[in-house]
Short mmCIF file of C-alpha atoms in Angstrom, two decimals:
data_model
loop_
_atom_site.label_atom_id
_atom_site.label_comp_id
_atom_site.label_asym_id
_atom_site.label_seq_id
_atom_site.Cartn_x
_atom_site.Cartn_y
_atom_site.Cartn_z
CA MET S 1 -45.71 278.01 123.27
CA ASN S 2 -48.21 278.18 120.81
CA ASP S 3 -49.14 274.70 118.76
CA ASP S 4 -46.56 275.31 115.70
CA ILE S 5 -43.63 275.82 117.83
CA ARG S 6 -44.46 272.75 120.37
CA ASN S 7 -44.91 270.68 117.13
CA ILE S 8 -41.35 271.57 116.07
CA VAL S 9 -39.72 270.84 119.23
CA LEU S 10 -41.57 267.48 119.42
CA GLY S 11 -40.29 266.74 115.98
CA VAL S 12 -36.79 267.87 116.96
CA VAL S 13 -36.86 266.01 120.38
CA ALA S 14 -38.25 262.81 118.35
CA ALA S 15 -35.77 263.14 115.46
CA GLY S 16 -32.99 263.00 118.40
CA VAL S 17 -34.21 260.31 120.23
CA SER S 18 -34.60 258.30 117.00
CA ALA S 19 -31.05 258.97 115.80
CA SER S 20 -29.64 258.20 119.23
CA LEU S 21 -31.63 254.69 119.44
CA GLY S 22 -30.18 254.09 115.82
CA TRP S 23 -26.90 254.59 116.96
CA LEU S 24 -27.05 252.87 119.89
CA ALA S 25 -28.63 249.61 117.97
CA ARG S 26 -25.68 250.02 115.20
CA THR S 27 -22.96 250.20 117.89
CA TYR S 28 -24.57 247.07 119.55
CA LEU S 29 -24.52 244.91 116.53
CA TRP S 30 -21.34 246.17 115.28
CA ARG S 31 -19.95 244.73 118.71
CA ARG S 32 -21.24 242.07 118.77
CA ARG S 33 -20.03 240.86 115.29
CA LEU S 34 -16.62 241.86 116.44
CA ARG S 35 -16.60 239.74 119.45
CA ARG S 36 -18.13 236.60 117.59
CA LYS S 37 -15.18 237.45 114.90
CA GLN S 38 -12.64 237.99 117.43
CA ALA S 39 -13.75 234.50 119.43
CA PHE S 40 -13.53 232.71 116.15
CA PHE S 41 -10.11 234.00 115.17
CA GLY S 42 -8.97 233.59 118.76
CA LEU S 43 -7.67 237.40 118.82
CA PRO S 44 -9.22 239.84 121.84
CA GLY S 45 -8.48 243.06 121.95
CA HIS S 46 -4.83 244.09 122.16
CA SER S 47 -3.78 240.43 121.84
CA GLU S 48 -0.57 239.16 119.84
CA SER S 49 -0.81 236.69 116.98
CA LEU S 50 1.67 234.81 115.06
CA LEU S 51 2.27 235.03 111.48
CA VAL S 52 4.59 232.26 110.05
CA VAL S 53 6.26 232.97 107.24
CA ASN S 54 7.66 230.21 104.90
CA ARG S 55 10.73 230.53 102.45
CA GLU S 56 9.94 230.06 98.96
CA ALA S 57 11.63 226.22 98.07
CA ALA S 58 13.71 227.37 94.91
CA ARG S 59 15.15 230.38 96.38
CA ASP S 60 17.25 230.75 99.94
CA GLY S 61 15.59 233.23 102.32
CA ALA S 62 13.03 234.51 99.99
CA VAL S 63 9.23 234.64 100.20
CA ASP S 64 7.21 234.01 97.42
CA ARG S 65 5.13 237.28 96.16
CA PHE S 66 1.85 235.56 96.41
CA ASP S 67 2.62 234.31 100.20
CA VAL S 68 3.52 238.14 101.21
CA SER S 69 -0.04 239.04 99.51
CA ALA S 70 -1.55 236.24 102.06
CA LEU S 71 0.33 237.70 104.66
CA LEU S 72 -1.29 240.99 104.03
CA GLU S 73 -4.78 239.86 103.54
CA LEU S 74 -4.13 237.99 107.03
CA SER S 75 -2.85 241.28 108.70
CA ALA S 76 -6.12 242.84 107.71
CA LEU S 77 -7.98 240.46 109.49
CA ILE S 78 -5.72 240.59 112.50
CA LYS S 79 -6.20 244.39 112.64
CA GLU S 80 -9.72 244.43 112.03
CA CYS S 81 -10.02 242.24 115.24
CA GLY S 82 -7.67 245.00 117.35
CA ALA S 83 -5.00 242.61 117.90
CA HIS S 84 -1.19 242.55 116.87
CA ALA S 85 1.04 240.27 114.88
CA GLN S 86 4.41 239.09 114.81
CA ILE S 87 6.16 237.76 111.58
CA VAL S 88 8.54 234.94 112.41
CA TRP S 89 10.53 232.48 110.18
CA HIS S 90 8.83 229.01 110.13
CA ASP S 91 12.40 227.67 111.28
CA LEU S 92 12.46 230.11 114.31
CA ALA S 93 9.18 229.44 115.49
CA ARG S 94 10.53 227.34 118.22
CA GLN S 95 7.37 227.09 120.39
CA GLY S 96 4.77 225.40 121.28
CA PHE S 97 0.52 226.72 120.03
CA GLY S 98 -2.40 227.55 122.19
CA GLU S 99 -0.62 230.78 123.74
CA ARG S 100 -1.41 232.93 120.53
CA THR S 101 -3.35 232.63 117.64
CA GLU S 102 -1.17 231.50 114.75
CA PHE S 103 -1.32 232.18 110.98
CA CYS S 104 0.69 229.21 109.49
CA VAL S 105 1.28 229.94 105.37
CA GLY S 106 3.02 227.48 103.06
CA GLY S 107 3.08 223.84 102.25
CA PRO S 108 5.54 221.06 104.53
CA TYR S 109 8.38 221.23 101.91
CA SER S 110 8.55 224.95 102.39
CA ASN S 111 7.61 225.57 106.15
CA ARG S 112 8.69 223.22 108.73
CA ARG S 113 6.31 224.50 111.12
CA THR S 114 3.56 222.89 108.81
CA ALA S 115 5.20 220.06 108.77
CA ALA S 116 5.12 219.59 112.52
CA HIS S 117 1.29 220.68 112.50
CA LEU S 118 0.64 218.17 110.16
CA GLN S 119 1.88 215.29 111.82
CA ALA S 120 0.80 216.60 115.28
CA LEU S 121 -2.97 217.87 114.73
CA LEU S 122 -3.80 216.46 111.15
CA PRO S 123 -2.28 212.76 111.13
CA GLY S 124 -4.89 211.65 108.45
CA VAL S 125 -3.05 214.48 105.90
CA ASP S 126 -0.20 213.28 103.85
CA ILE S 127 1.31 215.56 101.53
CA ASP S 128 4.23 214.55 98.74
CA THR S 129 7.33 216.72 99.85
CA ASP S 130 9.33 215.17 96.78
CA ALA S 131 10.87 218.17 94.85
CA GLU S 132 11.47 215.61 91.65
CA LYS S 133 8.70 216.40 89.09
CA GLY S 134 6.32 213.74 88.63
CA PRO S 135 2.42 213.11 88.64
CA ASP S 136 2.49 212.84 92.44
CA ARG S 137 4.60 215.93 93.33
CA ALA S 138 2.78 218.03 96.15
CA ALA S 139 -0.33 215.57 95.72
CA ILE S 140 -2.68 215.97 98.84
CA ARG S 141 -4.16 212.53 100.43
CA VAL S 142 -6.86 212.82 102.95
CA GLY S 143 -8.04 209.71 104.02
CA SER S 144 -8.64 207.48 100.85
CA GLU S 145 -8.54 210.32 98.50
CA VAL S 146 -5.47 211.57 96.59
CA TYR S 147 -5.58 214.98 95.03
CA ARG S 148 -2.90 215.83 92.59
CA MET S 149 -2.58 219.43 90.77
CA ASP S 150 -2.43 220.26 86.94
CA PRO S 151 -0.29 223.27 87.35
CA GLY S 152 -1.87 226.57 86.43
CA MET S 153 -5.21 225.01 86.21
CA THR S 154 -6.03 222.87 88.77
CA GLU S 155 -4.50 222.83 92.46
CA TYR S 156 -5.56 222.24 96.25
CA VAL S 157 -5.32 223.62 99.23
CA LEU S 158 -6.32 222.76 102.79
CA LEU S 159 -7.58 225.51 105.25
CA ALA S 160 -7.62 224.42 108.74
CA ARG S 161 -8.85 225.79 112.06
CA LEU S 162 -7.22 223.82 114.70
CA THR S 163 -7.21 223.75 118.70
CA GLY S 164 -4.97 221.20 119.29
CA GLY S 165 -7.65 218.71 120.35
CA PRO S 166 -9.70 217.93 123.71
CA GLU S 167 -6.61 217.84 125.83
CA GLN S 168 -6.21 221.82 125.25
CA ARG S 169 -7.61 223.81 128.03
CA GLY S 170 -10.72 226.05 127.08
CA ASP S 171 -9.07 229.42 126.25
CA ALA S 172 -6.08 227.70 124.03
CA ARG S 173 -5.73 230.13 120.75
CA PRO S 174 -6.05 228.58 117.37
CA VAL S 175 -4.10 227.30 114.61
CA PHE S 176 -4.77 228.49 111.07
CA LEU S 177 -2.76 226.41 108.43
CA PHE S 178 -3.16 227.42 104.90
CA CYS S 179 -1.11 224.60 103.35
CA GLY S 180 -1.17 224.54 99.36
CA GLN S 181 0.27 222.79 96.79
CA ARG S 182 1.63 226.32 95.23
CA ALA S 183 2.03 229.97 96.64
CA ILE S 184 -0.84 231.12 94.62
CA THR S 185 -3.15 228.54 96.39
CA ASN S 186 -1.88 229.73 99.71
CA GLN S 187 -3.18 233.19 99.00
CA ALA S 188 -6.49 232.17 97.65
CA ALA S 189 -6.97 230.08 101.19
CA ALA S 190 -6.21 233.41 102.59
CA ARG S 191 -8.61 235.43 100.55
CA TYR S 192 -11.14 232.30 101.25
CA LEU S 193 -10.86 232.88 104.82
CA ALA S 194 -11.35 236.56 104.37
CA ARG S 195 -15.04 236.51 102.88
CA HIS S 196 -16.19 233.66 104.24
CA HIS S 197 -15.15 233.74 108.26
CA ALA S 198 -18.66 234.66 109.36
CA ARG S 199 -20.36 231.52 107.52
CA LEU S 200 -17.51 229.57 109.06
CA ARG S 201 -17.95 230.92 112.37
CA ARG S 202 -21.58 230.07 111.92
CA LYS S 203 -21.02 226.49 110.82
CA TYR S 204 -17.97 225.29 113.04
CA GLY S 205 -18.14 228.23 116.06
CA THR S 206 -14.86 227.89 117.84
CA GLY S 207 -14.29 224.14 116.99
CA SER S 208 -11.70 222.28 114.53
CA PHE S 209 -12.40 221.98 110.95
CA CYS S 210 -10.30 220.83 107.75
CA LEU S 211 -11.51 222.38 104.45
CA LEU S 212 -9.75 221.33 101.01
CA LEU S 213 -10.27 224.08 98.35
CA LYS S 214 -9.69 224.07 94.78
CA VAL S 215 -7.85 226.69 92.67
CA ILE S 216 -9.29 227.01 89.18
CA ASN S 217 -7.26 228.40 86.35
CA SER S 218 -5.04 230.23 88.31
CA GLU S 219 -2.57 231.21 85.30
CA ALA S 220 -5.92 232.95 84.06
CA TYR S 221 -7.63 234.17 87.45
CA GLY S 222 -5.09 233.67 90.03
CA PRO S 223 -6.20 233.40 93.52
CA ASP S 224 -9.99 234.39 92.76
CA VAL S 225 -11.31 231.62 91.48
CA THR S 226 -11.68 228.95 94.51
CA GLU S 227 -14.35 226.34 95.21
CA LEU S 228 -14.76 224.20 98.09
CA VAL S 229 -14.09 220.44 97.55
CA ALA S 230 -14.94 219.03 100.75
CA ASP S 231 -15.24 219.18 104.48
CA VAL S 232 -12.30 216.71 105.33
CA THR S 233 -12.29 217.31 109.14
CA ARG S 234 -13.11 213.70 110.22
CA ASP S 235 -10.35 212.05 107.81
CA ALA S 236 -7.83 214.78 108.71
CA LEU S 237 -8.12 214.34 112.09
CA THR S 238 -7.84 210.35 112.17
CA PRO S 239 -4.62 208.85 111.75
CA ARG S 240 -3.67 207.25 108.64
CA PRO S 241 -3.22 203.21 109.40
CA GLU S 242 -0.10 201.84 109.46
CA PRO S 243 0.92 200.39 105.95
CA ALA S 244 1.45 196.14 106.59
CA GLU S 245 4.50 194.88 107.10
CA ALA S 246 5.75 192.83 104.60
CA THR S 247 5.99 189.12 105.40
#
């Protein structure tokens, strides 16, 4: 074998080794990102999850188109984790939490499951469910702050990851809440989670959090322009003080 052939063979071998090492490194990084994503969502491969669907408040048995869009975005996340989703109506989801990851879409006025989760897991949150129009309609109260909506211009939504507190076993699956003042804000929260889940995982790990998001000018921009207003986890997890009794 002359020097030219030997150099060609060595080059081919070196290229093959480099390509193999590159493929192994990319595969390792992809698997590590996937494991972290699965841990954050509580969705190991081939696991089951729940998509809890609300009903549009003004139409019996209907689901708002923006809530449908939110479910589609969440379904994509579930599929990326290699898990499966079961869709269930909010008034038929008569089971506890922690067995399967749950994605619960809609406010307490259209989703009984959300109302139950707020009472059990976010005792510091109160949402006005009065159907009558007024300045406090669908207002979100967290701690001492009140967030009122200006429909189509400024609207708020709570995005929460909840694990049920320290009494839950270590492998309990989380509940994700998308609790907005209008259906379009639920989709905005689902999109925010899809875009920022890696950053949220780095900050909160697999613990509970509750974020207040603001959707700006949804009439013009739809669910795309969303800002983080505050991390309200502490106030949301702290029970609201009982009103003083009249004497």
